[in-house]
mmCIF file with all atom_site columns, C-alpha atoms in Angstrom:
data_model
loop_
_atom_site.group_PDB
_atom_site.id
_atom_site.type_symbol
_atom_site.label_atom_id
_atom_site.label_alt_id
_atom_site.label_comp_id
_atom_site.label_asym_id
_atom_site.label_entity_id
_atom_site.label_seq_id
_atom_site.pdbx_PDB_ins_code
_atom_site.Cartn_x
_atom_site.Cartn_y
_atom_site.Cartn_z
_atom_site.occupancy
_atom_site.B_iso_or_equiv
_atom_site.pdbx_formal_charge
_atom_site.auth_seq_id
_atom_site.auth_comp_id
_atom_site.auth_asym_id
_atom_site.auth_atom_id
_atom_site.pdbx_PDB_model_num
ATOM 1   C CA . MET T 1 1   ? -9.705  8.525   16.983 1.00 0.00 ? 28  MET T CA 1
ATOM 2   C CA . SER T 1 2   ? -6.555  6.810   18.205 1.00 0.00 ? 29  SER T CA 1
ATOM 3   C CA . TYR T 1 3   ? -4.702  4.435   15.937 1.00 0.00 ? 30  TYR T CA 1
ATOM 4   C CA . GLN T 1 4   ? -3.136  1.271   17.302 1.00 0.00 ? 31  GLN T CA 1
ATOM 5   C CA . LEU T 1 5   ? -0.349  1.064   14.728 1.00 0.00 ? 32  LEU T CA 1
ATOM 6   C CA . TYR T 1 6   ? 2.181   2.601   17.165 1.00 0.00 ? 33  TYR T CA 1
ATOM 7   C CA . ARG T 1 7   ? 1.901   -0.548  19.280 1.00 0.00 ? 34  ARG T CA 1
ATOM 8   C CA . ASN T 1 8   ? 4.263   -2.128  16.723 1.00 0.00 ? 35  ASN T CA 1
ATOM 9   C CA . THR T 1 9   ? 7.065   0.306   17.595 1.00 0.00 ? 36  THR T CA 1
ATOM 10  C CA . THR T 1 10  ? 9.893   -0.580  19.968 1.00 0.00 ? 37  THR T CA 1
ATOM 11  C CA . LEU T 1 11  ? 8.161   1.390   22.722 1.00 0.00 ? 38  LEU T CA 1
ATOM 12  C CA . GLY T 1 12  ? 4.780   -0.205  22.058 1.00 0.00 ? 39  GLY T CA 1
ATOM 13  C CA . ASN T 1 13  ? 6.229   -3.726  21.942 1.00 0.00 ? 40  ASN T CA 1
ATOM 14  C CA . SER T 1 14  ? 8.103   -3.162  25.203 1.00 0.00 ? 41  SER T CA 1
ATOM 15  C CA . LEU T 1 15  ? 4.918   -1.919  26.864 1.00 0.00 ? 42  LEU T CA 1
ATOM 16  C CA . GLN T 1 16  ? 2.966   -4.951  25.660 1.00 0.00 ? 43  GLN T CA 1
ATOM 17  C CA . GLU T 1 17  ? 5.672   -7.349  26.870 1.00 0.00 ? 44  GLU T CA 1
ATOM 18  C CA . SER T 1 18  ? 5.717   -5.678  30.291 1.00 0.00 ? 45  SER T CA 1
ATOM 19  C CA . LEU T 1 19  ? 1.937   -5.825  30.542 1.00 0.00 ? 46  LEU T CA 1
ATOM 20  C CA . ASP T 1 20  ? 1.988   -9.507  29.548 1.00 0.00 ? 47  ASP T CA 1
ATOM 21  C CA . GLU T 1 21  ? 4.486   -10.223 32.337 1.00 0.00 ? 48  GLU T CA 1
ATOM 22  C CA . LEU T 1 22  ? 2.310   -8.388  34.864 1.00 0.00 ? 49  LEU T CA 1
ATOM 23  C CA . ILE T 1 23  ? -0.729  -10.372 33.739 1.00 0.00 ? 50  ILE T CA 1
ATOM 24  C CA . GLN T 1 24  ? 1.178   -13.674 33.947 1.00 0.00 ? 51  GLN T CA 1
ATOM 25  C CA . SER T 1 25  ? 2.321   -12.883 37.481 1.00 0.00 ? 52  SER T CA 1
ATOM 26  C CA . GLN T 1 26  ? -1.285  -11.883 38.304 1.00 0.00 ? 53  GLN T CA 1
ATOM 27  C CA . GLN T 1 27  ? -0.244  -8.379  39.360 1.00 0.00 ? 54  GLN T CA 1
ATOM 28  C CA . ILE T 1 28  ? -2.776  -6.771  37.010 1.00 0.00 ? 55  ILE T CA 1
ATOM 29  C CA . SER T 1 29  ? -5.888  -7.958  35.211 1.00 0.00 ? 56  SER T CA 1
ATOM 30  C CA . PRO T 1 30  ? -6.138  -8.293  31.425 1.00 0.00 ? 57  PRO T CA 1
ATOM 31  C CA . GLN T 1 31  ? -8.795  -5.550  31.509 1.00 0.00 ? 58  GLN T CA 1
ATOM 32  C CA . LEU T 1 32  ? -6.358  -3.133  33.187 1.00 0.00 ? 59  LEU T CA 1
ATOM 33  C CA . ALA T 1 33  ? -3.686  -4.007  30.615 1.00 0.00 ? 60  ALA T CA 1
ATOM 34  C CA . LEU T 1 34  ? -6.148  -3.197  27.831 1.00 0.00 ? 61  LEU T CA 1
ATOM 35  C CA . GLN T 1 35  ? -6.937  0.157   29.455 1.00 0.00 ? 62  GLN T CA 1
ATOM 36  C CA . VAL T 1 36  ? -3.195  0.922   29.639 1.00 0.00 ? 63  VAL T CA 1
ATOM 37  C CA . LEU T 1 37  ? -2.809  0.097   25.926 1.00 0.00 ? 64  LEU T CA 1
ATOM 38  C CA . LEU T 1 38  ? -5.775  2.295   25.014 1.00 0.00 ? 65  LEU T CA 1
ATOM 39  C CA . GLN T 1 39  ? -4.253  5.152   27.023 1.00 0.00 ? 66  GLN T CA 1
ATOM 40  C CA . PHE T 1 40  ? -0.916  4.562   25.247 1.00 0.00 ? 67  PHE T CA 1
ATOM 41  C CA . ASP T 1 41  ? -2.712  4.788   21.875 1.00 0.00 ? 68  ASP T CA 1
ATOM 42  C CA . LYS T 1 42  ? -4.273  8.125   22.822 1.00 0.00 ? 69  LYS T CA 1
ATOM 43  C CA . ALA T 1 43  ? -1.070  9.543   24.322 1.00 0.00 ? 70  ALA T CA 1
ATOM 44  C CA . ILE T 1 44  ? 1.234   8.599   21.443 1.00 0.00 ? 71  ILE T CA 1
ATOM 45  C CA . ASN T 1 45  ? -1.210  9.881   18.832 1.00 0.00 ? 72  ASN T CA 1
ATOM 46  C CA . HIS T 1 46  ? -1.636  13.159  20.739 1.00 0.00 ? 73  HIS T CA 1
ATOM 47  C CA . ALA T 1 47  ? 2.114   13.604  21.226 1.00 0.00 ? 74  ALA T CA 1
ATOM 48  C CA . LEU T 1 48  ? 2.922   12.961  17.577 1.00 0.00 ? 75  LEU T CA 1
ATOM 49  C CA . SER T 1 49  ? 0.201   15.280  16.301 1.00 0.00 ? 76  SER T CA 1
ATOM 50  C CA . ASN T 1 50  ? 0.700   18.144  18.784 1.00 0.00 ? 77  ASN T CA 1
ATOM 51  C CA . LYS T 1 51  ? 4.224   18.044  20.215 1.00 0.00 ? 78  LYS T CA 1
ATOM 52  C CA . VAL T 1 52  ? 6.495   17.078  17.331 1.00 0.00 ? 79  VAL T CA 1
ATOM 53  C CA . LYS T 1 53  ? 7.397   20.128  15.246 1.00 0.00 ? 80  LYS T CA 1
ATOM 54  C CA . SER T 1 54  ? 10.381  18.752  13.301 1.00 0.00 ? 81  SER T CA 1
ATOM 55  C CA . LYS T 1 55  ? 10.099  18.422  9.563  1.00 0.00 ? 82  LYS T CA 1
ATOM 56  C CA . ILE T 1 56  ? 11.988  16.062  7.343  1.00 0.00 ? 83  ILE T CA 1
ATOM 57  C CA . SER T 1 57  ? 11.923  15.489  3.617  1.00 0.00 ? 84  SER T CA 1
ATOM 58  C CA . PHE T 1 58  ? 12.560  12.253  1.782  1.00 0.00 ? 85  PHE T CA 1
ATOM 59  C CA . LYS T 1 59  ? 12.652  10.942  -1.757 1.00 0.00 ? 86  LYS T CA 1
ATOM 60  C CA . GLY T 1 60  ? 12.952  7.524   -3.300 1.00 0.00 ? 87  GLY T CA 1
ATOM 61  C CA . SER T 1 61  ? 11.574  5.206   -5.955 1.00 0.00 ? 88  SER T CA 1
ATOM 62  C CA . LEU T 1 62  ? 8.016   3.984   -5.444 1.00 0.00 ? 89  LEU T CA 1
ATOM 63  C CA . ASN T 1 63  ? 7.928   0.185   -5.329 1.00 0.00 ? 90  ASN T CA 1
ATOM 64  C CA . THR T 1 64  ? 4.270   -0.431  -4.410 1.00 0.00 ? 91  THR T CA 1
ATOM 65  C CA . TYR T 1 65  ? 1.297   1.445   -3.025 1.00 0.00 ? 92  TYR T CA 1
ATOM 66  C CA . ARG T 1 66  ? -2.106  0.525   -1.660 1.00 0.00 ? 93  ARG T CA 1
ATOM 67  C CA . PHE T 1 67  ? -5.196  2.392   -0.425 1.00 0.00 ? 94  PHE T CA 1
ATOM 68  C CA . CYS T 1 68  ? -7.587  0.409   1.754  1.00 0.00 ? 95  CYS T CA 1
ATOM 69  C CA . ASP T 1 69  ? -10.021 1.551   4.467  1.00 0.00 ? 96  ASP T CA 1
ATOM 70  C CA . ASN T 1 70  ? -8.729  5.158   4.268  1.00 0.00 ? 97  ASN T CA 1
ATOM 71  C CA . VAL T 1 71  ? -5.153  3.998   4.876  1.00 0.00 ? 98  VAL T CA 1
ATOM 72  C CA . TRP T 1 72  ? -2.360  4.616   2.352  1.00 0.00 ? 99  TRP T CA 1
ATOM 73  C CA . THR T 1 73  ? 0.594   2.227   2.382  1.00 0.00 ? 100 THR T CA 1
ATOM 74  C CA . PHE T 1 74  ? 3.688   3.022   0.317  1.00 0.00 ? 101 PHE T CA 1
ATOM 75  C CA . VAL T 1 75  ? 6.861   0.966   -0.087 1.00 0.00 ? 102 VAL T CA 1
ATOM 76  C CA . LEU T 1 76  ? 9.823   3.015   -1.339 1.00 0.00 ? 103 LEU T CA 1
ATOM 77  C CA . ASN T 1 77  ? 13.275  1.856   -2.470 1.00 0.00 ? 104 ASN T CA 1
ATOM 78  C CA . GLY T 1 78  ? 16.549  3.803   -2.323 1.00 0.00 ? 105 GLY T CA 1
ATOM 79  C CA . VAL T 1 79  ? 15.231  6.457   0.061  1.00 0.00 ? 106 VAL T CA 1
ATOM 80  C CA . GLU T 1 80  ? 17.126  9.593   1.116  1.00 0.00 ? 107 GLU T CA 1
ATOM 81  C CA . PHE T 1 81  ? 15.999  11.432  4.247  1.00 0.00 ? 108 PHE T CA 1
ATOM 82  C CA . ARG T 1 82  ? 17.073  15.086  4.645  1.00 0.00 ? 109 ARG T CA 1
ATOM 83  C CA . ASP T 1 83  ? 16.917  17.110  7.844  1.00 0.00 ? 110 ASP T CA 1
ATOM 84  C CA . MET T 1 84  ? 18.706  20.482  8.004  1.00 0.00 ? 111 MET T CA 1
ATOM 85  C CA . GLY T 1 85  ? 21.495  19.386  5.644  1.00 0.00 ? 112 GLY T CA 1
ATOM 86  C CA . GLU T 1 86  ? 22.014  15.918  7.092  1.00 0.00 ? 113 GLU T CA 1
ATOM 87  C CA . VAL T 1 87  ? 21.317  13.061  4.663  1.00 0.00 ? 114 VAL T CA 1
ATOM 88  C CA . VAL T 1 88  ? 20.517  9.468   5.621  1.00 0.00 ? 115 VAL T CA 1
ATOM 89  C CA . LYS T 1 89  ? 20.108  6.792   2.941  1.00 0.00 ? 116 LYS T CA 1
ATOM 90  C CA . VAL T 1 90  ? 18.199  3.546   3.415  1.00 0.00 ? 117 VAL T CA 1
ATOM 91  C CA . GLU T 1 91  ? 17.431  0.659   1.084  1.00 0.00 ? 118 GLU T CA 1
ATOM 92  C CA . LYS T 1 92  ? 13.692  0.286   1.736  1.00 0.00 ? 119 LYS T CA 1
ATOM 93  C CA . VAL T 1 93  ? 10.983  2.187   3.664  1.00 0.00 ? 120 VAL T CA 1
ATOM 94  C CA . LYS T 1 94  ? 7.343   1.399   4.335  1.00 0.00 ? 121 LYS T CA 1
ATOM 95  C CA . VAL T 1 95  ? 5.101   4.408   4.978  1.00 0.00 ? 122 VAL T CA 1
ATOM 96  C CA . VAL T 1 96  ? 1.617   3.965   6.467  1.00 0.00 ? 123 VAL T CA 1
ATOM 97  C CA . ALA T 1 97  ? -0.519  7.114   6.388  1.00 0.00 ? 124 ALA T CA 1
ATOM 98  C CA . CYS T 1 98  ? -3.909  7.513   8.048  1.00 0.00 ? 125 CYS T CA 1
ATOM 99  C CA . ASP T 1 99  ? -6.274  10.462  8.027  1.00 0.00 ? 126 ASP T CA 1
ATOM 100 C CA . GLY T 1 100 ? -5.460  12.364  11.212 1.00 0.00 ? 127 GLY T CA 1
ATOM 101 C CA . LYS T 1 101 ? -8.792  14.162  11.322 1.00 0.00 ? 128 LYS T CA 1
ATOM 102 C CA . GLY T 1 102 ? -11.335 11.536  10.557 1.00 0.00 ? 129 GLY T CA 1
ATOM 103 C CA . LEU T 1 103 ? -12.255 7.960   10.443 1.00 0.00 ? 130 LEU T CA 1
ATOM 104 C CA . CYS T 1 104 ? -9.462  5.607   9.610  1.00 0.00 ? 131 CYS T CA 1
ATOM 105 C CA . GLY T 1 105 ? -10.170 1.927   9.310  1.00 0.00 ? 132 GLY T CA 1
ATOM 106 C CA . TYR T 1 106 ? -6.708  0.899   10.532 1.00 0.00 ? 133 TYR T CA 1
ATOM 107 C CA . ILE T 1 107 ? -6.854  -0.708  13.944 1.00 0.00 ? 134 ILE T CA 1
#
């Protein structure tokens, strides 16, 4: 199953804006744009699950959490990210976690 939540990234938003422009100028059909977005969903999910091998750890204070339709959402405050000795601190982070193996209701 491919999740559509990566469409809200900078890359996903840029792709959607480009597709919208192509539709407006009648260079592609809305159906083709949808197929491109579906392919993007599959490709980004595959790349993140199979190609990325980096690991990072983080800690912070839990502000809120929610579990709905097999999707966990966490909001953390005062978060520190650590990667091979480098530390990055941010004020607030939202983490959305879906089951990578099964059925996730997030679309």
